[in-house]
Amino acid sequence: MSHATPSLIPRRTVGVIGAGTMGVGVAHRLAAAGHDVTVVDPVPEALATAVDRLRAGLRMATLMRRPPADGAVRTAERVRFCADLAQLRGASFVVECARESIPVKQEVFRSLNTLLTPTTTLATCTSAIPVGLLAEQVDDPGRVLGMHFMNPAYAKDTIEMIRGKHTGEQTLDDAHALLASMGMQGIVVNDAPGFVSNRLSHATFNDAAAVVQAGTADAATVDRLFQECFGHAMGPLRTADLIGLDTVVDTLHVLHELTGDARFTPCTLLTDLVAAGRLGRKSGQGFHRYTPATMAS
């Protein structure tokens, strides 16, 4: 897929809520396409490391032969980080990437409803929460949709786009246009817990972890089977490490809460790894160990 040239696209002011892995990745992709981005996160620890993580992502993108069209320095200059949600006034599009928690995200959307103009498109990057539960927090639910970016956002050209019950065609069109400016596309699905990708993938992550927990095979063997027998580019446990095991566990909790399906109850090994701080690539160890060399592969 072709990548947008910043000088040739309409430059927009876009807000991103959350300076975690996904929020910084989305900001990176937007800024690389020439947009001005304001990232808001009230957590000081997240803000303290956000700039360094953005620069690390830009370096990684260059190593992957996906450098920003006009350079890493100018791209980084288009992103500003702050703690005050009021700094999003004037944004024409906002992507919410807050923690995967229903109450947290609902509170964000209630705040955006009073802060932003009625014409601002509101997208949630939720992993599993139905768009409808968030859209009902705003006066016009028609301007809310789901935009499920994949990690790392700078390296994935397709997202899962979720049409809520009330999502308007103009909202979908605006989201498609923003994606096109980034050289990306969206595959539209209807609203449901976990949508398509995470409803299927997280059950697999959990089952794969349970297989390791039972001693049937180690993590490397599980992943090798998926790669060499099924042709997957990456096995389920390396994929879970890439997403972040804390995010995987949060998403499983949401899926279990909303569906009542016991298969989404996180297995003990997953919760133990998270409790031990072994969160995957971002911490250097999850089901696998990671070094700068392996993280670039």
PDB file of C-alpha atoms in Angstrom:
ATOM      1  CA  MET A   1       0.000   0.000   0.000  1.00  0.00           C
ATOM      2  CA  SER A   2       1.259   3.478  -0.831  1.00  0.00           C
ATOM      3  CA  HIS A   3       2.091   5.941   1.911  1.00  0.00           C
ATOM      4  CA  ALA A   4       0.798   9.499   1.962  1.00  0.00           C
ATOM      5  CA  THR A   5       3.149  12.373   1.283  1.00  0.00           C
ATOM      6  CA  PRO A   6       2.622  15.062   3.959  1.00  0.00           C
ATOM      7  CA  SER A   7       2.783  17.963   1.486  1.00  0.00           C
ATOM      8  CA  LEU A   8      -0.043  16.491  -0.605  1.00  0.00           C
ATOM      9  CA  ILE A   9      -2.679  15.814   2.098  1.00  0.00           C
ATOM     10  CA  PRO A  10      -5.070  18.122   3.932  1.00  0.00           C
ATOM     11  CA  ARG A  11      -3.330  18.756   7.247  1.00  0.00           C
ATOM     12  CA  ARG A  12      -5.615  18.115  10.219  1.00  0.00           C
ATOM     13  CA  THR A  13      -5.428  18.560  13.956  1.00  0.00           C
ATOM     14  CA  VAL A  14      -6.056  15.176  15.543  1.00  0.00           C
ATOM     15  CA  GLY A  15      -6.326  14.309  19.213  1.00  0.00           C
ATOM     16  CA  VAL A  16      -5.178  11.034  20.744  1.00  0.00           C
ATOM     17  CA  ILE A  17      -6.175  10.075  24.280  1.00  0.00           C
ATOM     18  CA  GLY A  18      -3.686   7.811  25.994  1.00  0.00           C
ATOM     19  CA  ALA A  19       0.119   7.794  25.799  1.00  0.00           C
ATOM     20  CA  GLY A  20       0.516   4.043  26.098  1.00  0.00           C
ATOM     21  CA  THR A  21       1.857   1.730  23.427  1.00  0.00           C
ATOM     22  CA  MET A  22      -1.122   2.108  21.124  1.00  0.00           C
ATOM     23  CA  GLY A  23      -1.662   5.832  21.682  1.00  0.00           C
ATOM     24  CA  VAL A  24       1.963   6.655  20.868  1.00  0.00           C
ATOM     25  CA  GLY A  25       1.847   4.328  17.858  1.00  0.00           C
ATOM     26  CA  VAL A  26      -1.292   5.982  16.467  1.00  0.00           C
ATOM     27  CA  ALA A  27       0.216   9.434  17.062  1.00  0.00           C
ATOM     28  CA  HIS A  28       3.353   8.311  15.194  1.00  0.00           C
ATOM     29  CA  ARG A  29       1.325   7.170  12.197  1.00  0.00           C
ATOM     30  CA  LEU A  30      -0.748  10.363  12.100  1.00  0.00           C
ATOM     31  CA  ALA A  31       2.266  12.644  12.407  1.00  0.00           C
ATOM     32  CA  ALA A  32       4.175  10.704   9.749  1.00  0.00           C
ATOM     33  CA  ALA A  33       1.297  11.539   7.379  1.00  0.00           C
ATOM     34  CA  GLY A  34       1.660  15.246   8.112  1.00  0.00           C
ATOM     35  CA  HIS A  35      -1.071  15.768  10.710  1.00  0.00           C
ATOM     36  CA  ASP A  36      -0.653  17.798  13.901  1.00  0.00           C
ATOM     37  CA  VAL A  37      -1.264  15.539  16.889  1.00  0.00           C
ATOM     38  CA  THR A  38      -2.023  16.287  20.534  1.00  0.00           C
ATOM     39  CA  VAL A  39      -1.704  13.293  22.864  1.00  0.00           C
ATOM     40  CA  VAL A  40      -3.387  13.602  26.264  1.00  0.00           C
ATOM     41  CA  ASP A  41      -2.677  11.362  29.239  1.00  0.00           C
ATOM     42  CA  PRO A  42      -3.211  12.292  32.893  1.00  0.00           C
ATOM     43  CA  VAL A  43      -0.670   9.733  34.134  1.00  0.00           C
ATOM     44  CA  PRO A  44       2.710  11.429  34.731  1.00  0.00           C
ATOM     45  CA  GLU A  45       4.666   8.188  34.266  1.00  0.00           C
ATOM     46  CA  ALA A  46       3.196   7.686  30.793  1.00  0.00           C
ATOM     47  CA  LEU A  47       3.991  11.247  29.748  1.00  0.00           C
ATOM     48  CA  ALA A  48       7.519  11.036  31.148  1.00  0.00           C
ATOM     49  CA  THR A  49       8.478   8.272  28.715  1.00  0.00           C
ATOM     50  CA  ALA A  50       6.200   9.118  25.775  1.00  0.00           C
ATOM     51  CA  VAL A  51       8.668  11.205  23.761  1.00  0.00           C
ATOM     52  CA  ASP A  52      11.397   8.578  24.059  1.00  0.00           C
ATOM     53  CA  ARG A  53       8.966   5.845  23.031  1.00  0.00           C
ATOM     54  CA  LEU A  54       7.836   7.897  20.039  1.00  0.00           C
ATOM     55  CA  ARG A  55      11.453   8.377  18.934  1.00  0.00           C
ATOM     56  CA  ALA A  56      12.150   4.664  19.435  1.00  0.00           C
ATOM     57  CA  GLY A  57       9.183   3.864  17.213  1.00  0.00           C
ATOM     58  CA  LEU A  58      10.443   6.227  14.544  1.00  0.00           C
ATOM     59  CA  ARG A  59      13.852   4.537  14.635  1.00  0.00           C
ATOM     60  CA  MET A  60      12.219   1.120  14.408  1.00  0.00           C
ATOM     61  CA  ALA A  61      10.093   2.225  11.465  1.00  0.00           C
ATOM     62  CA  THR A  62      13.246   3.354   9.675  1.00  0.00           C
ATOM     63  CA  LEU A  63      14.903  -0.018  10.340  1.00  0.00           C
ATOM     64  CA  MET A  64      11.785  -1.665   8.876  1.00  0.00           C
ATOM     65  CA  ARG A  65      12.162   0.536   5.772  1.00  0.00           C
ATOM     66  CA  ARG A  66       9.047   2.515   6.659  1.00  0.00           C
ATOM     67  CA  PRO A  67      10.591   5.924   7.443  1.00  0.00           C
ATOM     68  CA  PRO A  68       8.381   9.041   7.598  1.00  0.00           C
ATOM     69  CA  ALA A  69       8.332  10.857   4.276  1.00  0.00           C
ATOM     70  CA  ASP A  70       9.949  14.016   5.633  1.00  0.00           C
ATOM     71  CA  GLY A  71      12.084  12.562   8.401  1.00  0.00           C
ATOM     72  CA  ALA A  72      11.860  11.466  12.012  1.00  0.00           C
ATOM     73  CA  VAL A  73      12.691  14.855  13.518  1.00  0.00           C
ATOM     74  CA  ARG A  74       9.926  16.759  11.735  1.00  0.00           C
ATOM     75  CA  THR A  75       7.488  13.945  12.443  1.00  0.00           C
ATOM     76  CA  ALA A  76       8.260  14.040  16.166  1.00  0.00           C
ATOM     77  CA  GLU A  77       7.833  17.828  16.177  1.00  0.00           C
ATOM     78  CA  ARG A  78       4.225  17.419  15.028  1.00  0.00           C
ATOM     79  CA  VAL A  79       3.327  15.527  18.209  1.00  0.00           C
ATOM     80  CA  ARG A  80       2.838  17.244  21.530  1.00  0.00           C
ATOM     81  CA  PHE A  81       2.080  15.527  24.816  1.00  0.00           C
ATOM     82  CA  CYS A  82       0.064  16.989  27.679  1.00  0.00           C
ATOM     83  CA  ALA A  83      -2.121  16.043  30.647  1.00  0.00           C
ATOM     84  CA  ASP A  84      -5.072  18.387  30.075  1.00  0.00           C
ATOM     85  CA  LEU A  85      -8.004  17.102  28.025  1.00  0.00           C
ATOM     86  CA  ALA A  86      -8.973  20.706  27.295  1.00  0.00           C
ATOM     87  CA  GLN A  87      -5.979  20.878  24.930  1.00  0.00           C
ATOM     88  CA  LEU A  88      -8.056  18.862  22.456  1.00  0.00           C
ATOM     89  CA  ARG A  89     -10.384  21.796  21.759  1.00  0.00           C
ATOM     90  CA  GLY A  90     -10.152  22.499  18.069  1.00  0.00           C
ATOM     91  CA  ALA A  91      -9.363  18.907  17.069  1.00  0.00           C
ATOM     92  CA  SER A  92     -11.425  17.748  14.096  1.00  0.00           C
ATOM     93  CA  PHE A  93     -10.897  14.072  14.889  1.00  0.00           C
ATOM     94  CA  VAL A  94     -10.125  12.290  18.176  1.00  0.00           C
ATOM     95  CA  VAL A  95      -8.904   8.722  18.671  1.00  0.00           C
ATOM     96  CA  GLU A  96      -9.398   7.382  22.185  1.00  0.00           C
ATOM     97  CA  CYS A  97      -6.705   4.890  23.250  1.00  0.00           C
ATOM     98  CA  ALA A  98      -7.269   4.852  27.009  1.00  0.00           C
ATOM     99  CA  ARG A  99      -6.953   1.781  29.207  1.00  0.00           C
ATOM    100  CA  GLU A 100      -9.225  -1.146  28.298  1.00  0.00           C
ATOM    101  CA  SER A 101     -11.794  -0.446  31.007  1.00  0.00           C
ATOM    102  CA  ILE A 102     -15.483   0.251  30.413  1.00  0.00           C
ATOM    103  CA  PRO A 103     -15.832   2.897  33.184  1.00  0.00           C
ATOM    104  CA  VAL A 104     -12.586   4.646  32.166  1.00  0.00           C
ATOM    105  CA  LYS A 105     -13.556   4.888  28.510  1.00  0.00           C
ATOM    106  CA  GLN A 106     -17.136   5.916  29.273  1.00  0.00           C
ATOM    107  CA  GLU A 107     -15.875   8.776  31.430  1.00  0.00           C
ATOM    108  CA  VAL A 108     -13.571   9.894  28.601  1.00  0.00           C
ATOM    109  CA  PHE A 109     -16.483  10.023  26.163  1.00  0.00           C
ATOM    110  CA  ARG A 110     -18.667  11.948  28.615  1.00  0.00           C
ATOM    111  CA  SER A 111     -15.883  14.513  28.919  1.00  0.00           C
ATOM    112  CA  LEU A 112     -15.393  14.730  25.155  1.00  0.00           C
ATOM    113  CA  ASN A 113     -19.126  15.298  24.709  1.00  0.00           C
ATOM    114  CA  THR A 114     -18.980  18.559  26.645  1.00  0.00           C
ATOM    115  CA  LEU A 115     -15.534  19.644  25.437  1.00  0.00           C
ATOM    116  CA  LEU A 116     -15.602  19.228  21.658  1.00  0.00           C
ATOM    117  CA  THR A 117     -17.735  20.685  18.906  1.00  0.00           C
ATOM    118  CA  PRO A 118     -20.620  18.509  17.654  1.00  0.00           C
ATOM    119  CA  THR A 119     -18.839  18.033  14.314  1.00  0.00           C
ATOM    120  CA  THR A 120     -15.757  16.317  15.768  1.00  0.00           C
ATOM    121  CA  THR A 121     -15.494  12.655  14.801  1.00  0.00           C
ATOM    122  CA  LEU A 122     -14.887  10.408  17.818  1.00  0.00           C
ATOM    123  CA  ALA A 123     -13.149   7.055  17.397  1.00  0.00           C
ATOM    124  CA  THR A 124     -12.354   4.458  20.025  1.00  0.00           C
ATOM    125  CA  CYS A 125      -9.386   2.145  19.667  1.00  0.00           C
ATOM    126  CA  THR A 126     -10.921  -0.286  22.142  1.00  0.00           C
ATOM    127  CA  SER A 127      -9.879  -3.920  21.937  1.00  0.00           C
ATOM    128  CA  ALA A 128     -13.204  -5.431  22.970  1.00  0.00           C
ATOM    129  CA  ILE A 129     -15.711  -2.921  24.375  1.00  0.00           C
ATOM    130  CA  PRO A 130     -18.742  -2.491  22.099  1.00  0.00           C
ATOM    131  CA  VAL A 131     -18.818   0.916  20.443  1.00  0.00           C
ATOM    132  CA  GLY A 132     -22.436   1.339  21.545  1.00  0.00           C
ATOM    133  CA  LEU A 133     -21.472   1.392  25.241  1.00  0.00           C
ATOM    134  CA  LEU A 134     -19.254   4.404  24.551  1.00  0.00           C
ATOM    135  CA  ALA A 135     -21.411   6.132  21.945  1.00  0.00           C
ATOM    136  CA  GLU A 136     -24.326   6.322  24.394  1.00  0.00           C
ATOM    137  CA  GLN A 137     -22.216   8.715  26.488  1.00  0.00           C
ATOM    138  CA  VAL A 138     -22.448  11.474  23.852  1.00  0.00           C
ATOM    139  CA  ASP A 139     -25.407  13.490  22.604  1.00  0.00           C
ATOM    140  CA  ASP A 140     -24.928  12.383  18.998  1.00  0.00           C
ATOM    141  CA  PRO A 141     -23.876   8.709  18.907  1.00  0.00           C
ATOM    142  CA  GLY A 142     -23.801   8.924  15.125  1.00  0.00           C
ATOM    143  CA  ARG A 143     -20.363  10.552  15.241  1.00  0.00           C
ATOM    144  CA  VAL A 144     -18.767   7.649  17.145  1.00  0.00           C
ATOM    145  CA  LEU A 145     -17.099   4.594  15.587  1.00  0.00           C
ATOM    146  CA  GLY A 146     -14.478   2.023  16.429  1.00  0.00           C
ATOM    147  CA  MET A 147     -11.002   2.134  14.877  1.00  0.00           C
ATOM    148  CA  HIS A 148      -9.116  -0.910  16.094  1.00  0.00           C
ATOM    149  CA  PHE A 149      -5.501  -0.224  15.139  1.00  0.00           C
ATOM    150  CA  MET A 150      -3.105  -3.163  15.259  1.00  0.00           C
ATOM    151  CA  ASN A 151       0.235  -3.077  17.053  1.00  0.00           C
ATOM    152  CA  PRO A 152       2.671  -1.688  16.024  1.00  0.00           C
ATOM    153  CA  ALA A 153       0.471   0.954  14.412  1.00  0.00           C
ATOM    154  CA  TYR A 154       3.327   2.345  12.298  1.00  0.00           C
ATOM    155  CA  ALA A 155       3.788  -1.025  10.567  1.00  0.00           C
ATOM    156  CA  LYS A 156       0.181  -2.103   9.939  1.00  0.00           C
ATOM    157  CA  ASP A 157      -1.699  -0.735   6.946  1.00  0.00           C
ATOM    158  CA  THR A 158      -5.136  -2.173   7.737  1.00  0.00           C
ATOM    159  CA  ILE A 159      -7.392  -1.692  10.752  1.00  0.00           C
ATOM    160  CA  GLU A 160     -10.668  -3.196  11.908  1.00  0.00           C
ATOM    161  CA  MET A 161     -13.307  -0.451  11.658  1.00  0.00           C
ATOM    162  CA  ILE A 162     -16.419  -0.943  13.773  1.00  0.00           C
ATOM    163  CA  ARG A 163     -19.787   0.449  12.789  1.00  0.00           C
ATOM    164  CA  GLY A 164     -21.882   1.004  15.889  1.00  0.00           C
ATOM    165  CA  LYS A 165     -25.665   0.762  15.775  1.00  0.00           C
ATOM    166  CA  HIS A 166     -25.920   4.539  15.331  1.00  0.00           C
ATOM    167  CA  THR A 167     -22.658   5.295  13.489  1.00  0.00           C
ATOM    168  CA  GLY A 168     -23.389   7.635  10.590  1.00  0.00           C
ATOM    169  CA  GLU A 169     -22.153   7.285   7.030  1.00  0.00           C
ATOM    170  CA  GLN A 170     -20.441  10.677   7.251  1.00  0.00           C
ATOM    171  CA  THR A 171     -18.535   9.425  10.302  1.00  0.00           C
ATOM    172  CA  LEU A 172     -17.373   6.338   8.423  1.00  0.00           C
ATOM    173  CA  ASP A 173     -16.411   8.467   5.422  1.00  0.00           C
ATOM    174  CA  ASP A 174     -14.365  10.801   7.616  1.00  0.00           C
ATOM    175  CA  ALA A 175     -12.544   7.857   9.172  1.00  0.00           C
ATOM    176  CA  HIS A 176     -11.830   6.297   5.778  1.00  0.00           C
ATOM    177  CA  ALA A 177     -10.454   9.638   4.564  1.00  0.00           C
ATOM    178  CA  LEU A 178      -8.165   9.965   7.574  1.00  0.00           C
ATOM    179  CA  LEU A 179      -6.909   6.424   7.063  1.00  0.00           C
ATOM    180  CA  ALA A 180      -6.310   7.064   3.364  1.00  0.00           C
ATOM    181  CA  SER A 181      -4.168  10.082   4.261  1.00  0.00           C
ATOM    182  CA  MET A 182      -1.961   7.667   6.231  1.00  0.00           C
ATOM    183  CA  GLY A 183      -1.785   5.110   3.429  1.00  0.00           C
ATOM    184  CA  MET A 184      -4.143   2.822   5.346  1.00  0.00           C
ATOM    185  CA  GLN A 185      -7.511   1.158   4.933  1.00  0.00           C
ATOM    186  CA  GLY A 186     -10.288  -0.052   7.227  1.00  0.00           C
ATOM    187  CA  ILE A 187     -12.281  -3.272   7.042  1.00  0.00           C
ATOM    188  CA  VAL A 188     -15.767  -2.536   8.393  1.00  0.00           C
ATOM    189  CA  VAL A 189     -17.497  -4.942  10.782  1.00  0.00           C
ATOM    190  CA  ASN A 190     -20.569  -4.605  12.973  1.00  0.00           C
ATOM    191  CA  ASP A 191     -20.524  -3.949  16.698  1.00  0.00           C
ATOM    192  CA  ALA A 192     -20.119  -6.802  19.221  1.00  0.00           C
ATOM    193  CA  PRO A 193     -17.820  -7.608  22.171  1.00  0.00           C
ATOM    194  CA  GLY A 194     -14.349  -8.115  20.730  1.00  0.00           C
ATOM    195  CA  PHE A 195     -15.694  -7.540  17.175  1.00  0.00           C
ATOM    196  CA  VAL A 196     -14.033 -10.147  14.908  1.00  0.00           C
ATOM    197  CA  SER A 197     -10.268  -9.974  15.459  1.00  0.00           C
ATOM    198  CA  ASN A 198     -10.135  -9.989  19.251  1.00  0.00           C
ATOM    199  CA  ARG A 199     -13.149 -12.229  19.777  1.00  0.00           C
ATOM    200  CA  LEU A 200     -11.179 -14.920  17.918  1.00  0.00           C
ATOM    201  CA  SER A 201      -7.564 -14.063  18.723  1.00  0.00           C
ATOM    202  CA  HIS A 202      -7.879 -13.666  22.493  1.00  0.00           C
ATOM    203  CA  ALA A 203      -9.554 -17.029  22.929  1.00  0.00           C
ATOM    204  CA  THR A 204      -6.555 -18.464  21.076  1.00  0.00           C
ATOM    205  CA  PHE A 205      -4.052 -16.537  23.222  1.00  0.00           C
ATOM    206  CA  ASN A 206      -5.721 -17.840  26.371  1.00  0.00           C
ATOM    207  CA  ASP A 207      -5.840 -21.431  25.131  1.00  0.00           C
ATOM    208  CA  ALA A 208      -2.209 -21.261  23.988  1.00  0.00           C
ATOM    209  CA  ALA A 209      -1.160 -20.039  27.437  1.00  0.00           C
ATOM    210  CA  ALA A 210      -3.187 -22.839  29.040  1.00  0.00           C
ATOM    211  CA  VAL A 211      -1.338 -25.397  26.889  1.00  0.00           C
ATOM    212  CA  VAL A 212       1.993 -24.046  28.190  1.00  0.00           C
ATOM    213  CA  GLN A 213       0.639 -23.988  31.750  1.00  0.00           C
ATOM    214  CA  ALA A 214      -0.375 -27.661  31.439  1.00  0.00           C
ATOM    215  CA  GLY A 215       3.106 -28.636  30.239  1.00  0.00           C
ATOM    216  CA  THR A 216       1.942 -29.922  26.867  1.00  0.00           C
ATOM    217  CA  ALA A 217       4.517 -27.748  25.081  1.00  0.00           C
ATOM    218  CA  ASP A 218       6.662 -24.724  25.796  1.00  0.00           C
ATOM    219  CA  ALA A 219       5.937 -21.303  24.303  1.00  0.00           C
ATOM    220  CA  ALA A 220       8.518 -21.630  21.533  1.00  0.00           C
ATOM    221  CA  THR A 221       7.013 -24.938  20.400  1.00  0.00           C
ATOM    222  CA  VAL A 222       3.458 -23.597  20.411  1.00  0.00           C
ATOM    223  CA  ASP A 223       4.497 -20.647  18.256  1.00  0.00           C
ATOM    224  CA  ARG A 224       6.574 -22.823  15.939  1.00  0.00           C
ATOM    225  CA  LEU A 225       3.573 -25.083  15.262  1.00  0.00           C
ATOM    226  CA  PHE A 226       1.446 -22.097  14.258  1.00  0.00           C
ATOM    227  CA  GLN A 227       4.169 -20.733  12.012  1.00  0.00           C
ATOM    228  CA  GLU A 228       5.387 -23.914  10.347  1.00  0.00           C
ATOM    229  CA  CYS A 229       2.162 -25.936  10.232  1.00  0.00           C
ATOM    230  CA  PHE A 230      -0.431 -23.196   9.721  1.00  0.00           C
ATOM    231  CA  GLY A 231       1.712 -20.622   7.920  1.00  0.00           C
ATOM    232  CA  HIS A 232       1.167 -17.852  10.454  1.00  0.00           C
ATOM    233  CA  ALA A 233       3.730 -15.065  10.331  1.00  0.00           C
ATOM    234  CA  MET A 234       3.885 -15.062  14.144  1.00  0.00           C
ATOM    235  CA  GLY A 235       2.668 -17.562  16.725  1.00  0.00           C
ATOM    236  CA  PRO A 236      -0.071 -16.689  19.242  1.00  0.00           C
ATOM    237  CA  LEU A 237       2.211 -16.239  22.235  1.00  0.00           C
ATOM    238  CA  ARG A 238       4.654 -13.935  20.431  1.00  0.00           C
ATOM    239  CA  THR A 239       1.623 -12.020  19.201  1.00  0.00           C
ATOM    240  CA  ALA A 240       0.339 -11.732  22.772  1.00  0.00           C
ATOM    241  CA  ASP A 241       3.786 -10.512  23.854  1.00  0.00           C
ATOM    242  CA  LEU A 242       3.691  -7.904  21.088  1.00  0.00           C
ATOM    243  CA  ILE A 243       0.267  -6.631  22.167  1.00  0.00           C
ATOM    244  CA  GLY A 244       1.279  -6.598  25.822  1.00  0.00           C
ATOM    245  CA  LEU A 245       0.148  -9.308  28.239  1.00  0.00           C
ATOM    246  CA  ASP A 246      -1.454  -6.727  30.534  1.00  0.00           C
ATOM    247  CA  THR A 247      -3.605  -5.533  27.636  1.00  0.00           C
ATOM    248  CA  VAL A 248      -4.437  -9.127  26.723  1.00  0.00           C
ATOM    249  CA  VAL A 249      -5.591  -9.844  30.288  1.00  0.00           C
ATOM    250  CA  ASP A 250      -7.643  -6.619  30.440  1.00  0.00           C
ATOM    251  CA  THR A 251      -9.293  -7.529  27.129  1.00  0.00           C
ATOM    252  CA  LEU A 252     -10.060 -11.064  28.301  1.00  0.00           C
ATOM    253  CA  HIS A 253     -11.724  -9.653  31.426  1.00  0.00           C
ATOM    254  CA  VAL A 254     -13.898  -7.374  29.274  1.00  0.00           C
ATOM    255  CA  LEU A 255     -14.846 -10.235  26.953  1.00  0.00           C
ATOM    256  CA  HIS A 256     -15.733 -12.462  29.904  1.00  0.00           C
ATOM    257  CA  GLU A 257     -17.794  -9.711  31.535  1.00  0.00           C
ATOM    258  CA  LEU A 258     -19.744  -8.939  28.367  1.00  0.00           C
ATOM    259  CA  THR A 259     -20.242 -12.470  27.039  1.00  0.00           C
ATOM    260  CA  GLY A 260     -20.286 -14.602  30.182  1.00  0.00           C
ATOM    261  CA  ASP A 261     -18.201 -17.172  28.278  1.00  0.00           C
ATOM    262  CA  ALA A 262     -15.789 -18.996  30.608  1.00  0.00           C
ATOM    263  CA  ARG A 263     -13.240 -19.482  27.832  1.00  0.00           C
ATOM    264  CA  PHE A 264     -12.359 -15.784  28.240  1.00  0.00           C
ATOM    265  CA  THR A 265     -11.343 -16.217  31.904  1.00  0.00           C
ATOM    266  CA  PRO A 266      -7.585 -15.513  31.856  1.00  0.00           C
ATOM    267  CA  CYS A 267      -5.595 -18.617  32.699  1.00  0.00           C
ATOM    268  CA  THR A 268      -3.358 -18.559  35.766  1.00  0.00           C
ATOM    269  CA  LEU A 269      -0.128 -18.400  33.778  1.00  0.00           C
ATOM    270  CA  LEU A 270      -1.229 -15.214  32.018  1.00  0.00           C
ATOM    271  CA  THR A 271      -2.214 -13.441  35.227  1.00  0.00           C
ATOM    272  CA  ASP A 272       0.957 -14.622  36.979  1.00  0.00           C
ATOM    273  CA  LEU A 273       3.153 -13.232  34.194  1.00  0.00           C
ATOM    274  CA  VAL A 274       1.410  -9.863  34.397  1.00  0.00           C
ATOM    275  CA  ALA A 275       1.709  -9.808  38.201  1.00  0.00           C
ATOM    276  CA  ALA A 276       5.435 -10.482  37.829  1.00  0.00           C
ATOM    277  CA  GLY A 277       5.835  -7.552  35.424  1.00  0.00           C
ATOM    278  CA  ARG A 278       6.555  -9.817  32.465  1.00  0.00           C
ATOM    279  CA  LEU A 279       4.366  -7.929  30.018  1.00  0.00           C
ATOM    280  CA  GLY A 280       5.951  -8.981  26.732  1.00  0.00           C
ATOM    281  CA  ARG A 281       8.109  -6.959  24.375  1.00  0.00           C
ATOM    282  CA  LYS A 282       7.596  -3.659  26.171  1.00  0.00           C
ATOM    283  CA  SER A 283       9.115  -5.064  29.382  1.00  0.00           C
ATOM    284  CA  GLY A 284      11.706  -7.255  27.649  1.00  0.00           C
ATOM    285  CA  GLN A 285      10.143 -10.533  28.736  1.00  0.00           C
ATOM    286  CA  GLY A 286       6.781 -12.260  28.522  1.00  0.00           C
ATOM    287  CA  PHE A 287       6.384 -15.759  27.136  1.00  0.00           C
ATOM    288  CA  HIS A 288       9.681 -15.044  25.350  1.00  0.00           C
ATOM    289  CA  ARG A 289      12.727 -12.888  26.097  1.00  0.00           C
ATOM    290  CA  TYR A 290      13.469  -9.867  23.918  1.00  0.00           C
ATOM    291  CA  THR A 291      16.633  -7.933  23.160  1.00  0.00           C
ATOM    292  CA  PRO A 292      16.964  -4.872  20.888  1.00  0.00           C
ATOM    293  CA  ALA A 293      18.082  -7.240  18.114  1.00  0.00           C
ATOM    294  CA  THR A 294      15.073  -9.563  18.400  1.00  0.00           C
ATOM    295  CA  MET A 295      12.654  -6.646  18.755  1.00  0.00           C
ATOM    296  CA  ALA A 296      13.802  -5.293  15.386  1.00  0.00           C
ATOM    297  CA  SER A 297      12.964  -8.575  13.671  1.00  0.00           C
TER     298      SER A 297
END
